[in-house]
PDB file of C-alpha atoms and ligand atoms in Angstrom:
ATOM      1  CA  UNK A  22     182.082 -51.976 -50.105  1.00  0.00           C
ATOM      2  CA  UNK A  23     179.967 -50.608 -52.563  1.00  0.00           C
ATOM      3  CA  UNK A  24     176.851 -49.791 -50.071  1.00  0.00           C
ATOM      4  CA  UNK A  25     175.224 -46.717 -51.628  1.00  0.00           C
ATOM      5  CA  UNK A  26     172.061 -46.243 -53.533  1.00  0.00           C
ATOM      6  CA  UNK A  27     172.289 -43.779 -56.140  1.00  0.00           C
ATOM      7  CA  UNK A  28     169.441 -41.807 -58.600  1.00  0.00           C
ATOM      8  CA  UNK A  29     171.694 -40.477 -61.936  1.00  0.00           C
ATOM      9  CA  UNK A  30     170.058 -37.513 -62.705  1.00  0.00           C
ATOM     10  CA  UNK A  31     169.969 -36.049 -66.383  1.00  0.00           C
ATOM     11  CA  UNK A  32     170.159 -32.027 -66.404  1.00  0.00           C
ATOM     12  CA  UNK A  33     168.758 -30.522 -69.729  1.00  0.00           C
ATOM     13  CA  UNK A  34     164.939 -31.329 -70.140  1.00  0.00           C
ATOM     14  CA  UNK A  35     165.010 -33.260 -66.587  1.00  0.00           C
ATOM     15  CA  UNK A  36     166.303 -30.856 -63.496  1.00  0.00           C
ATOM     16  CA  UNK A  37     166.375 -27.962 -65.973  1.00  0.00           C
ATOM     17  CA  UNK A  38     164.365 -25.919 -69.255  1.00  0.00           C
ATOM     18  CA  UNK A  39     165.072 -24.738 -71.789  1.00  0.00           C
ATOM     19  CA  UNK A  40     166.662 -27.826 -73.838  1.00  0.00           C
ATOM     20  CA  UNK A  41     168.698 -25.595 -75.495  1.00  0.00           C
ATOM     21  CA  UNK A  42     170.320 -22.097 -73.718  1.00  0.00           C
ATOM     22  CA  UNK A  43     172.055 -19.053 -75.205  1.00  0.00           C
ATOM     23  CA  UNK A  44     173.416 -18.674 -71.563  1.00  0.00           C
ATOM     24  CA  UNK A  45     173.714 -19.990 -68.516  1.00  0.00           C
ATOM     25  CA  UNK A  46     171.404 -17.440 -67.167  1.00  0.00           C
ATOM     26  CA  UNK A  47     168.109 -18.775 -68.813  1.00  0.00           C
ATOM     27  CA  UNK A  48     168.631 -22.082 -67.265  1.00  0.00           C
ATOM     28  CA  UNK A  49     164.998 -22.246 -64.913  1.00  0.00           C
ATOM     29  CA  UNK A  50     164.494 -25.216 -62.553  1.00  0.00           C
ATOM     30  CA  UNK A  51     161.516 -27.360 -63.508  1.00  0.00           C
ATOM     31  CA  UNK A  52     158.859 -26.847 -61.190  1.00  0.00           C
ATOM     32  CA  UNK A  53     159.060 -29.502 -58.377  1.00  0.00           C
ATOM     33  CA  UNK A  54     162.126 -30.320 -59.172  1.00  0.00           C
ATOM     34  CA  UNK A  55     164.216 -29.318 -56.908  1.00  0.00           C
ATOM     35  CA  UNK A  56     161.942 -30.305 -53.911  1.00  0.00           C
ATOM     36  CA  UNK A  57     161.744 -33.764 -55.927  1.00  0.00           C
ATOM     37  CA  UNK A  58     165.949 -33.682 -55.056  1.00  0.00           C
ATOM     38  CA  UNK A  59     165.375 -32.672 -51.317  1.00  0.00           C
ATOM     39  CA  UNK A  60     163.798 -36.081 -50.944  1.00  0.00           C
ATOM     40  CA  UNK A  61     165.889 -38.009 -52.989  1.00  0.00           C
ATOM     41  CA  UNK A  62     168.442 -36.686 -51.178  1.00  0.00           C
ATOM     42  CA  UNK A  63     166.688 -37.180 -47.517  1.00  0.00           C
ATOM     43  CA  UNK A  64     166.444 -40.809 -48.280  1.00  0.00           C
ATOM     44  CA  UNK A  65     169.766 -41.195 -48.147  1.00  0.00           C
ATOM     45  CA  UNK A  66     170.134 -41.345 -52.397  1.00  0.00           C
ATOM     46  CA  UNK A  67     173.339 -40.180 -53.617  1.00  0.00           C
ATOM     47  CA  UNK A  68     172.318 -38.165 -56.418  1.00  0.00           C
ATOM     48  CA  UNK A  69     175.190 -37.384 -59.430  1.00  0.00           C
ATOM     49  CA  UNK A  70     174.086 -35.804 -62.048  1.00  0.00           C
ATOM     50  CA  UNK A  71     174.835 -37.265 -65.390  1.00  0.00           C
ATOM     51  CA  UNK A  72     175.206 -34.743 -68.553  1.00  0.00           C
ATOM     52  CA  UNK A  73     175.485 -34.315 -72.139  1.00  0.00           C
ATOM     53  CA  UNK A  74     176.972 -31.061 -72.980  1.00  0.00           C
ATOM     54  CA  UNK A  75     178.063 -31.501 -76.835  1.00  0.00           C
ATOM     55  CA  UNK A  76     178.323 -27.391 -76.778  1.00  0.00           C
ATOM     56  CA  UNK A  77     181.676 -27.803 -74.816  1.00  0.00           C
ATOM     57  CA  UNK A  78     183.210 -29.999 -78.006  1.00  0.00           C
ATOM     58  CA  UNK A  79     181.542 -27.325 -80.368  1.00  0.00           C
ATOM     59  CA  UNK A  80     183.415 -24.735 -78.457  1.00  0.00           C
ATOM     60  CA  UNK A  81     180.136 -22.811 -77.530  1.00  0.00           C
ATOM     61  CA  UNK A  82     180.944 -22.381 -74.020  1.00  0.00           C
ATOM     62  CA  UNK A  83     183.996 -24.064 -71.889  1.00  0.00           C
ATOM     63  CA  UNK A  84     184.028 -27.082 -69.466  1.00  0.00           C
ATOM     64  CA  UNK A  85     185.043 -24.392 -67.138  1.00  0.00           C
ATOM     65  CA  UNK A  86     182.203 -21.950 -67.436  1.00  0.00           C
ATOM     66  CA  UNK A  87     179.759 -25.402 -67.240  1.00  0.00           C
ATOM     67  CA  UNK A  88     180.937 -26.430 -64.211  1.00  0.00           C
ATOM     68  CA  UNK A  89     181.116 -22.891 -62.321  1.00  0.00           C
ATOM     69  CA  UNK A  90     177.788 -22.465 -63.545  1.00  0.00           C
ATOM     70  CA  UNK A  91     176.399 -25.783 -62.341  1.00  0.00           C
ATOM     71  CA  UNK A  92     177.893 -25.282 -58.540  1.00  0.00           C
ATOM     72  CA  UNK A  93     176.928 -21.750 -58.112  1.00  0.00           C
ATOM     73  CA  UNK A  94     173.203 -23.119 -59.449  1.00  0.00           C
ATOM     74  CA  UNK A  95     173.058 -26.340 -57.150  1.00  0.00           C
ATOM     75  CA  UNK A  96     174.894 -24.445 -54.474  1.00  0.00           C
ATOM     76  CA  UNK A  97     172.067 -21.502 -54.393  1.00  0.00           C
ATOM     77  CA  UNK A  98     169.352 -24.239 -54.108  1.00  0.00           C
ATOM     78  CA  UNK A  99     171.779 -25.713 -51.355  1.00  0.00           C
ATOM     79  CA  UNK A 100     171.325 -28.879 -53.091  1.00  0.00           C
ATOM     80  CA  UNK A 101     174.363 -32.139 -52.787  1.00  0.00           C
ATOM     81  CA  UNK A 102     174.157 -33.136 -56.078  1.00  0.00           C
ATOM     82  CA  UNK A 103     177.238 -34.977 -57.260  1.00  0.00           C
ATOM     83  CA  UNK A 104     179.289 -34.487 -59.919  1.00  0.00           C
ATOM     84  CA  UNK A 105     178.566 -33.081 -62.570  1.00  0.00           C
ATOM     85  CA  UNK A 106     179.833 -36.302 -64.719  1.00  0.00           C
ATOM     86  CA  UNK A 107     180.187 -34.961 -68.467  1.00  0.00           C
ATOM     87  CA  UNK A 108     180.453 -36.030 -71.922  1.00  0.00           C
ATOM     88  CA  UNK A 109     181.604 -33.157 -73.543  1.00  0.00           C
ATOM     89  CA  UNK A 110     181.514 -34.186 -76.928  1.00  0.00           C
ATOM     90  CA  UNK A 111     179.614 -33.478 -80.363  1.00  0.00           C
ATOM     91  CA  UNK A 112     177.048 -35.889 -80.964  1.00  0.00           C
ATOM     92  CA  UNK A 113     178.986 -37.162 -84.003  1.00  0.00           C
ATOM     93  CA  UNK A 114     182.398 -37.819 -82.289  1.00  0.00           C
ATOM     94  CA  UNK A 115     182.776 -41.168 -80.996  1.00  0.00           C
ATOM     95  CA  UNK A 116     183.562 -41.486 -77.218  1.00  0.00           C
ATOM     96  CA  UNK A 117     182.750 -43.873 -74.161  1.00  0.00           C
ATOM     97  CA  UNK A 118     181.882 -41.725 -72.097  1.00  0.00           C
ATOM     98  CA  UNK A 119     178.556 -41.111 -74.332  1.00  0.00           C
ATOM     99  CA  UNK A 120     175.218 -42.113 -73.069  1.00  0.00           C
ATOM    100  CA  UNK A 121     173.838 -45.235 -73.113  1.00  0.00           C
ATOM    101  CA  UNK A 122     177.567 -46.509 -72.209  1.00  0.00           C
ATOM    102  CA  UNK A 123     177.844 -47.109 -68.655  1.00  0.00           C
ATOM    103  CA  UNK A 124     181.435 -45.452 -68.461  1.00  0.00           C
ATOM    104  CA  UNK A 125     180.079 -41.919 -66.484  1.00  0.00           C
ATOM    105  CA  UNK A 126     177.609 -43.688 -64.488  1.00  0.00           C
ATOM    106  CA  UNK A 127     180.528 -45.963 -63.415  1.00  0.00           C
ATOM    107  CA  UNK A 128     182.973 -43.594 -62.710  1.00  0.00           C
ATOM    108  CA  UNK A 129     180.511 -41.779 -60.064  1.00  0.00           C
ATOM    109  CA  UNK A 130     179.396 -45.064 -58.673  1.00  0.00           C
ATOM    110  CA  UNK A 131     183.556 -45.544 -58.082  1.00  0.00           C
ATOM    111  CA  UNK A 132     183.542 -42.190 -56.599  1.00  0.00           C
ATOM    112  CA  UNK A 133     180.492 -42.694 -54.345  1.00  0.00           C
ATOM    113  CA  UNK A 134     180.320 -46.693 -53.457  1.00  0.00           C
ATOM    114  CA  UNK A 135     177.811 -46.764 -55.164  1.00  0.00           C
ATOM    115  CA  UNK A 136     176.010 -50.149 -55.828  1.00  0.00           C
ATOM    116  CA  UNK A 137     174.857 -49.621 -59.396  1.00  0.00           C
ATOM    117  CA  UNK A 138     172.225 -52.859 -59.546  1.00  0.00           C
ATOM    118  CA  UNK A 139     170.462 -51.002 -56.930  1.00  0.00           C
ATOM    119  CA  UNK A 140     170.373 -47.808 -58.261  1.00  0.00           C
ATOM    120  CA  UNK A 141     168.109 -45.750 -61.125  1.00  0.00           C
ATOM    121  CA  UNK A 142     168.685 -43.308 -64.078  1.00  0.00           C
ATOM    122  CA  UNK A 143     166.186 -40.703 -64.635  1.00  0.00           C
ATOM    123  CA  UNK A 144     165.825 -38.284 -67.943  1.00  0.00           C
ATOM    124  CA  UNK A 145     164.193 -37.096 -70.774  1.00  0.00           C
ATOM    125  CA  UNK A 146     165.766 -39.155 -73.390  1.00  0.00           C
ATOM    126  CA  UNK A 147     165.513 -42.808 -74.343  1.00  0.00           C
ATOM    127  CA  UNK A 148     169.816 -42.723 -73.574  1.00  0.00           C
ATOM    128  CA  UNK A 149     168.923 -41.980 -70.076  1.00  0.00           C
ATOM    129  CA  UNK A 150     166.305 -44.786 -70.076  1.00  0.00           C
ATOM    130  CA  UNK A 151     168.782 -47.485 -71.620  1.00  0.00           C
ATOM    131  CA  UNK A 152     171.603 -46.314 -69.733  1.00  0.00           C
ATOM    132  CA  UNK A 153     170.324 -47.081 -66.468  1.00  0.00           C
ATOM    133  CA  UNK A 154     169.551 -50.813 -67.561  1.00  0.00           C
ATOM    134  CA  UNK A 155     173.131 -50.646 -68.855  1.00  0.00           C
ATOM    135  CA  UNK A 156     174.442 -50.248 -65.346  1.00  0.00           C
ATOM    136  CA  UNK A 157     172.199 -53.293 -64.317  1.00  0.00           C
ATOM    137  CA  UNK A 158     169.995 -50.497 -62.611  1.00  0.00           C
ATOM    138  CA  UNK A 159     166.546 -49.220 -63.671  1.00  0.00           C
ATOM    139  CA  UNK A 160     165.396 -46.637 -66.054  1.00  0.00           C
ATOM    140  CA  UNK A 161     162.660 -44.087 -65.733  1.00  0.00           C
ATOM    141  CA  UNK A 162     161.693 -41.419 -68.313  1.00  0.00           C
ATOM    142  CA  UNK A 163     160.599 -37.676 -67.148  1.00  0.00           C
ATOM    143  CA  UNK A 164     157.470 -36.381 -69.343  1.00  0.00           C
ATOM    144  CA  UNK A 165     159.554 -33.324 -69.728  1.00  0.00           C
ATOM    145  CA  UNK A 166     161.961 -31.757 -71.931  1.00  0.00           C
ATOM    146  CA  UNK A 167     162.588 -34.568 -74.980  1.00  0.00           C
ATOM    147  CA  UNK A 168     160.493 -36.499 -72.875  1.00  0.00           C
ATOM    148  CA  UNK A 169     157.463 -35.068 -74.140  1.00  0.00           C
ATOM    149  CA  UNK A 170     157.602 -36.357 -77.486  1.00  0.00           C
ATOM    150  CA  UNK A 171     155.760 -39.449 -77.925  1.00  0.00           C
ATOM    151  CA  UNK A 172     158.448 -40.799 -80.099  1.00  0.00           C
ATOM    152  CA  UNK A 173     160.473 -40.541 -77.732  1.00  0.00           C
ATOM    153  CA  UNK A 174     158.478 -42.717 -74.982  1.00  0.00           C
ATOM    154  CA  UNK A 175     157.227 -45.603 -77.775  1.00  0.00           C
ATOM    155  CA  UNK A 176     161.370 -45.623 -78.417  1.00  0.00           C
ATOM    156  CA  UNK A 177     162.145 -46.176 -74.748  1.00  0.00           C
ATOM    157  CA  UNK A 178     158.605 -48.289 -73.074  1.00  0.00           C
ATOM    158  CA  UNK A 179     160.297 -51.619 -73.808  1.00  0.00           C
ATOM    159  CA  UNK A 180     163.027 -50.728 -71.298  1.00  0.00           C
ATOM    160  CA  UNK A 181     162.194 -48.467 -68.627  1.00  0.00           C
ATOM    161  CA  UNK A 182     161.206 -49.616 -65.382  1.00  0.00           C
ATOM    162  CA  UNK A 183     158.516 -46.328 -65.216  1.00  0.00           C
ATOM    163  CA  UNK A 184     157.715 -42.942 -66.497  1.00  0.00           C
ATOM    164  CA  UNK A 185     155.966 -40.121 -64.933  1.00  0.00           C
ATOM    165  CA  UNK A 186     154.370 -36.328 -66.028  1.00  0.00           C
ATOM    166  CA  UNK A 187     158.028 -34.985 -64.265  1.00  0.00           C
ATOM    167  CA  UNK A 188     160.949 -35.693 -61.982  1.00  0.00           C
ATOM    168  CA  UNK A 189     158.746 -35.123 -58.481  1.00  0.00           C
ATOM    169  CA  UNK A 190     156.299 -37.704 -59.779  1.00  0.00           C
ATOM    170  CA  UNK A 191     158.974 -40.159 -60.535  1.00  0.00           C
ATOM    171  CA  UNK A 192     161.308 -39.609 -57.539  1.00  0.00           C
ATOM    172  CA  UNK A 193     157.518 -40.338 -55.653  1.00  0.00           C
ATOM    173  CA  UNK A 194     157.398 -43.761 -57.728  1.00  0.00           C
ATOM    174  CA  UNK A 195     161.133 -44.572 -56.413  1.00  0.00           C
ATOM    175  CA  UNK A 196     160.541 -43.509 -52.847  1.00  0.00           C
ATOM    176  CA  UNK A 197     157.050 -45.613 -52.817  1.00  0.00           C
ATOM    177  CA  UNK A 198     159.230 -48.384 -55.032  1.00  0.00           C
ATOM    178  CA  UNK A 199     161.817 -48.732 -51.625  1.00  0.00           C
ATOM    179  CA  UNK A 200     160.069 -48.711 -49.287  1.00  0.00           C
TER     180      UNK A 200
HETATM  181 ZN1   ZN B 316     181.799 -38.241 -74.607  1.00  0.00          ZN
END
């Protein structure tokens, strides 16, 4: 039985700045964030996060050096984030595991009994947005990162179910949204 709630997180430009790194090491938490998490996660939310990491298929940095960064990160904030669930391609390759396809957000929900239709996506990115109403969920946009390009939110306001100034004021939208 697929009984869990889940809230698909996006990393770059949602959890974490800058959008771009040169390592691992510059990778800051946004501010609230990780509080914003703590009560996802205290509401019983299974929280996977959901990632794009194209530098892996340019060869900037390995899957392996991702993902040891990512658990020594999450596992200093003593944070139980799932995942990570990654499309390591280039931007140009095609692949279904690419966002908006539902094929990462899937595989967690398999992993987690997760019930997908009442679940949420939330990131920077108008992919994030569309995703999560491709997995029959909603969509809400974070004011951060890619998010703070008004391009970017006229692209994505005809699908998302709300956006807020950052990830603690949209996790406060959800929690309010449940209850
Ligand atoms: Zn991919």
């Amino acid at each position: 039985m697929k009984t869990n709630k889940a809230v698909f997180l996006d990393l770059n430009g949602t959890l974490v700045l800058p959008l771009k790194q040169e390592s691992f090491a510059e990778l800051k938490l946004i501010s609230g964030a990780g509080r914003a998490v703590a009560r996802l996660l205290e509401a019983n939310f299974i929280c996977p996060v959901v990632t794009i990491q194209s530098g892996i298929g340019k060869g900037r940095f390995t899957d392996k050096e991702f993902r040891d960064w990512f658990f020594d990160f999450f596992g200093q904030l003593k944070l139980d984030v799932k995942g990570p669930y990654i499309c390591p391609h280039r931007f140009v390759e095609p692949c279904e595991c690419k966002k908006t396809n539902p094929f990462l957000y899937e595989h967690a929900a398999t992993d987690h009994a997760v019930d997908l239709s009442r679940s949420y996506v939330i990131g920077d990115t108008a992919w994030d947005v569309i995703a999560g109403k491709n997995i029959g969920g909603r969509g809400c946009l974070v004011r951060t990162g890619w998010g703070e390009n008004e391009t970017e939110y006229q692209r994505v306001e005809p699908f998302m179910a709300y956006s807020g100034k950052n990830l603690s004021d949209v996790v406060g939208w959800i929690l309010k949204n449940e209850k």
